Amino acid sequence: MRRRLLPMRTQRLLLRPLRQEDLPAVVDIQAAKETHPYERAPATPAQARERFAVWRQHWAVYGFGYVAVVELASETVIGVGGVQMRDLHGERVLNLYYRFLPAAWGKGYATEMARAVLEWTRRELPERAVVVITGVDNVPARRVADKLGLHQYHQDYYEGMPAVFYRLDGPSAAGDSRP
């Protein structure tokens, strides 16, 4: 069953499906060295465009996915976030993702966006665990995961870098094997 993550408003943000006209902003976010201070290198513009296409395809298949995070006051795309289905350690989970322009850092936007998305997942996909995968040194991303109530459950390498895995189980996640 396809579940629809409709555009949502928080106090300061609009969360909506990615549109083709968001591509330049998403490339700026994904390919800027400044947005990846805890990783070896950002995506190239070509890789960012590929990710954007994959993210939009996820929407077509599932009816939800990563969203454009629009600051209401400026009507500007300041980040990308949301959840996508992912196979991780032999389990279908929801990967919670958040990446913002440096100008948006330190304002609580990642937590605000993620809380709204988590509320949606609890209503619409309660059988799915939510995970966050982030670099060991990415203290701001780890702080967001902690604020959201996710618990660290694993540490390993992910895409060649030391990573920490956080998890939040849904109320009916235990023993559920539905696709």
mmCIF file of C-alpha atoms in Angstrom:
data_model
loop_
_atom_site.group_PDB
_atom_site.id
_atom_site.type_symbol
_atom_site.label_atom_id
_atom_site.label_comp_id
_atom_site.label_asym_id
_atom_site.label_seq_id
_atom_site.Cartn_x
_atom_site.Cartn_y
_atom_site.Cartn_z
ATOM 1 C CA MET A 1 0.000 0.000 0.000
ATOM 2 C CA ARG A 2 1.335 3.430 -0.947
ATOM 3 C CA ARG A 3 1.175 5.944 1.846
ATOM 4 C CA ARG A 4 1.232 9.602 1.020
ATOM 5 C CA LEU A 5 3.455 12.014 2.885
ATOM 6 C CA LEU A 6 1.501 15.155 2.137
ATOM 7 C CA PRO A 7 3.061 18.572 2.380
ATOM 8 C CA MET A 8 3.344 19.371 6.089
ATOM 9 C CA ARG A 9 3.850 22.611 7.930
ATOM 10 C CA THR A 10 5.687 22.992 11.183
ATOM 11 C CA GLN A 11 6.039 26.235 13.080
ATOM 12 C CA ARG A 12 8.759 27.494 10.721
ATOM 13 C CA LEU A 13 8.984 25.011 7.855
ATOM 14 C CA LEU A 14 7.130 23.605 4.894
ATOM 15 C CA LEU A 15 7.990 19.982 4.110
ATOM 16 C CA ARG A 16 6.935 18.972 0.626
ATOM 17 C CA PRO A 17 7.786 16.458 -2.085
ATOM 18 C CA LEU A 18 10.834 17.289 -4.152
ATOM 19 C CA ARG A 19 9.999 19.051 -7.414
ATOM 20 C CA GLN A 20 12.122 19.258 -10.535
ATOM 21 C CA GLU A 21 12.658 22.965 -9.881
ATOM 22 C CA ASP A 22 14.339 22.022 -6.563
ATOM 23 C CA LEU A 23 17.228 20.381 -8.417
ATOM 24 C CA PRO A 24 19.603 23.404 -8.268
ATOM 25 C CA ALA A 25 19.030 23.843 -4.518
ATOM 26 C CA VAL A 26 19.490 20.118 -3.879
ATOM 27 C CA VAL A 27 22.707 20.068 -5.919
ATOM 28 C CA ASP A 28 23.942 23.068 -3.902
ATOM 29 C CA ILE A 29 23.151 21.250 -0.637
ATOM 30 C CA GLN A 30 24.563 17.876 -1.681
ATOM 31 C CA ALA A 31 27.661 19.067 -3.563
ATOM 32 C CA ALA A 32 28.883 21.845 -1.281
ATOM 33 C CA LYS A 33 31.971 21.017 0.763
ATOM 34 C CA GLU A 34 30.573 23.131 3.610
ATOM 35 C CA THR A 35 27.529 20.857 4.032
ATOM 36 C CA HIS A 36 29.759 17.791 4.556
ATOM 37 C CA PRO A 37 32.232 18.765 7.306
ATOM 38 C CA TYR A 38 32.304 15.237 8.758
ATOM 39 C CA GLU A 39 32.698 13.297 5.507
ATOM 40 C CA ARG A 40 35.618 12.769 3.176
ATOM 41 C CA ALA A 41 34.049 14.586 0.259
ATOM 42 C CA PRO A 42 30.654 15.853 -0.839
ATOM 43 C CA ALA A 43 28.842 14.437 -3.823
ATOM 44 C CA THR A 44 29.868 15.760 -7.178
ATOM 45 C CA PRO A 45 27.159 17.755 -8.967
ATOM 46 C CA ALA A 46 26.564 14.713 -11.229
ATOM 47 C CA GLN A 47 26.200 12.422 -8.193
ATOM 48 C CA ALA A 48 23.856 14.924 -6.569
ATOM 49 C CA ARG A 49 21.673 14.953 -9.687
ATOM 50 C CA GLU A 50 21.633 11.119 -9.656
ATOM 51 C CA ARG A 51 20.588 11.064 -5.998
ATOM 52 C CA PHE A 52 17.858 13.583 -6.724
ATOM 53 C CA ALA A 53 16.491 11.310 -9.490
ATOM 54 C CA VAL A 54 16.607 8.277 -7.171
ATOM 55 C CA TRP A 55 14.857 10.225 -4.440
ATOM 56 C CA ARG A 56 12.084 11.309 -6.809
ATOM 57 C CA GLN A 57 11.723 7.718 -8.040
ATOM 58 C CA HIS A 58 11.249 6.597 -4.430
ATOM 59 C CA TRP A 59 8.307 9.011 -4.234
ATOM 60 C CA ALA A 60 6.817 7.478 -7.389
ATOM 61 C CA VAL A 61 7.065 3.963 -5.941
ATOM 62 C CA TYR A 62 6.143 4.525 -2.284
ATOM 63 C CA GLY A 63 4.251 7.826 -2.150
ATOM 64 C CA PHE A 64 6.692 9.276 0.390
ATOM 65 C CA GLY A 65 10.390 9.987 0.670
ATOM 66 C CA TYR A 66 12.902 12.748 1.207
ATOM 67 C CA VAL A 67 11.377 16.208 1.161
ATOM 68 C CA ALA A 68 12.390 19.724 0.308
ATOM 69 C CA VAL A 69 12.630 21.653 3.565
ATOM 70 C CA VAL A 70 11.423 25.180 2.881
ATOM 71 C CA GLU A 71 11.862 27.963 5.414
ATOM 72 C CA LEU A 72 8.465 29.656 5.606
ATOM 73 C CA ALA A 73 9.880 33.109 6.373
ATOM 74 C CA SER A 74 12.106 33.218 3.268
ATOM 75 C CA GLU A 75 10.296 30.637 1.072
ATOM 76 C CA THR A 76 13.754 29.177 0.381
ATOM 77 C CA VAL A 77 14.768 25.508 0.226
ATOM 78 C CA ILE A 78 17.219 25.274 3.129
ATOM 79 C CA GLY A 79 17.558 21.515 3.356
ATOM 80 C CA VAL A 80 16.565 18.012 2.392
ATOM 81 C CA GLY A 81 15.215 15.463 4.831
ATOM 82 C CA GLY A 82 12.638 12.794 5.451
ATOM 83 C CA VAL A 83 12.472 9.004 5.333
ATOM 84 C CA GLN A 84 13.020 6.397 2.674
ATOM 85 C CA MET A 85 12.682 2.618 2.687
ATOM 86 C CA ARG A 86 16.004 0.862 2.957
ATOM 87 C CA ASP A 87 17.319 -2.650 3.464
ATOM 88 C CA LEU A 88 19.717 -2.574 6.391
ATOM 89 C CA HIS A 89 21.230 -5.623 8.062
ATOM 90 C CA GLY A 90 18.550 -7.838 6.489
ATOM 91 C CA GLU A 91 15.625 -5.678 7.623
ATOM 92 C CA ARG A 92 13.338 -3.186 5.841
ATOM 93 C CA VAL A 93 13.620 0.071 7.756
ATOM 94 C CA LEU A 94 12.959 3.762 7.236
ATOM 95 C CA ASN A 95 16.167 5.746 6.847
ATOM 96 C CA LEU A 96 15.758 9.201 8.419
ATOM 97 C CA TYR A 97 17.919 11.729 6.631
ATOM 98 C CA TYR A 98 18.652 15.412 7.166
ATOM 99 C CA ARG A 99 21.106 17.761 5.477
ATOM 100 C CA PHE A 100 20.878 21.546 5.542
ATOM 101 C CA LEU A 101 22.690 24.559 4.172
ATOM 102 C CA PRO A 102 25.194 25.968 6.693
ATOM 103 C CA ALA A 103 23.132 29.172 7.030
ATOM 104 C CA ALA A 104 20.357 27.012 8.547
ATOM 105 C CA TRP A 105 22.573 25.243 11.085
ATOM 106 C CA GLY A 106 22.100 25.797 14.794
ATOM 107 C CA LYS A 107 18.470 26.897 14.491
ATOM 108 C CA GLY A 108 16.791 23.588 15.321
ATOM 109 C CA TYR A 109 15.463 23.062 11.793
ATOM 110 C CA ALA A 110 16.717 19.463 11.483
ATOM 111 C CA THR A 111 15.025 18.489 14.741
ATOM 112 C CA GLU A 112 11.824 20.337 13.801
ATOM 113 C CA MET A 113 11.671 18.642 10.383
ATOM 114 C CA ALA A 114 12.528 15.209 11.760
ATOM 115 C CA ARG A 115 9.937 15.392 14.550
ATOM 116 C CA ALA A 116 7.184 16.103 12.023
ATOM 117 C CA VAL A 117 8.356 13.236 9.816
ATOM 118 C CA LEU A 118 8.573 10.849 12.776
ATOM 119 C CA GLU A 119 5.008 11.720 13.798
ATOM 120 C CA TRP A 120 3.940 10.828 10.260
ATOM 121 C CA THR A 121 5.847 7.513 10.338
ATOM 122 C CA ARG A 122 4.214 6.536 13.636
ATOM 123 C CA ARG A 123 0.763 7.127 12.117
ATOM 124 C CA GLU A 124 1.349 5.688 8.656
ATOM 125 C CA LEU A 125 4.148 3.115 9.017
ATOM 126 C CA PRO A 126 4.159 2.034 12.668
ATOM 127 C CA GLU A 127 5.493 -1.400 11.726
ATOM 128 C CA ARG A 128 8.799 0.078 10.523
ATOM 129 C CA ALA A 129 11.818 0.925 12.620
ATOM 130 C CA VAL A 130 13.421 4.282 11.852
ATOM 131 C CA VAL A 131 17.210 4.492 11.612
ATOM 132 C CA VAL A 132 19.741 7.292 11.357
ATOM 133 C CA ILE A 133 23.229 6.522 10.066
ATOM 134 C CA THR A 134 25.817 9.209 10.649
ATOM 135 C CA GLY A 135 29.534 9.662 10.981
ATOM 136 C CA VAL A 136 31.069 8.994 14.372
ATOM 137 C CA ASP A 137 32.423 12.562 14.450
ATOM 138 C CA ASN A 138 29.185 14.197 13.314
ATOM 139 C CA VAL A 139 28.207 15.487 16.750
ATOM 140 C CA PRO A 140 25.394 17.782 15.474
ATOM 141 C CA ALA A 141 23.649 14.919 13.616
ATOM 142 C CA ARG A 142 24.109 12.617 16.599
ATOM 143 C CA ARG A 143 22.627 15.294 18.874
ATOM 144 C CA VAL A 144 19.537 15.490 16.629
ATOM 145 C CA ALA A 145 19.120 11.693 16.786
ATOM 146 C CA ASP A 146 19.381 11.836 20.592
ATOM 147 C CA LYS A 147 16.818 14.683 20.822
ATOM 148 C CA LEU A 148 14.419 12.616 18.722
ATOM 149 C CA GLY A 149 14.640 9.675 21.112
ATOM 150 C CA LEU A 150 16.576 7.329 18.847
ATOM 151 C CA HIS A 151 19.097 5.091 20.595
ATOM 152 C CA GLN A 152 22.532 4.125 19.367
ATOM 153 C CA TYR A 153 22.518 0.416 18.578
ATOM 154 C CA HIS A 154 25.483 -0.221 16.301
ATOM 155 C CA GLN A 155 28.839 1.187 15.280
ATOM 156 C CA ASP A 156 30.579 0.068 12.112
ATOM 157 C CA TYR A 157 31.903 1.345 8.829
ATOM 158 C CA TYR A 158 29.364 2.749 6.396
ATOM 159 C CA GLU A 159 30.411 3.764 2.898
ATOM 160 C CA GLY A 160 34.032 3.515 4.029
ATOM 161 C CA MET A 161 33.749 5.766 7.088
ATOM 162 C CA PRO A 162 33.284 5.019 10.800
ATOM 163 C CA ALA A 163 29.567 5.407 11.487
ATOM 164 C CA VAL A 164 27.055 5.254 14.289
ATOM 165 C CA PHE A 165 23.637 3.686 13.757
ATOM 166 C CA TYR A 166 20.638 4.978 15.711
ATOM 167 C CA ARG A 167 17.224 3.345 15.879
ATOM 168 C CA LEU A 168 13.658 4.016 16.930
ATOM 169 C CA ASP A 169 11.341 1.027 16.825
ATOM 170 C CA GLY A 170 7.720 1.507 15.902
ATOM 171 C CA PRO A 171 5.066 0.216 18.297
ATOM 172 C CA SER A 172 4.493 -2.817 16.066
ATOM 173 C CA ALA A 173 7.996 -3.219 14.585
ATOM 174 C CA ALA A 174 8.940 -6.375 16.496
ATOM 175 C CA GLY A 175 8.450 -9.458 14.394
ATOM 176 C CA ASP A 176 6.890 -7.672 11.416
ATOM 177 C CA SER A 177 8.127 -8.934 8.066
ATOM 178 C CA ARG A 178 5.751 -7.086 5.727
ATOM 179 C CA PRO A 179 7.353 -5.355 2.705
#
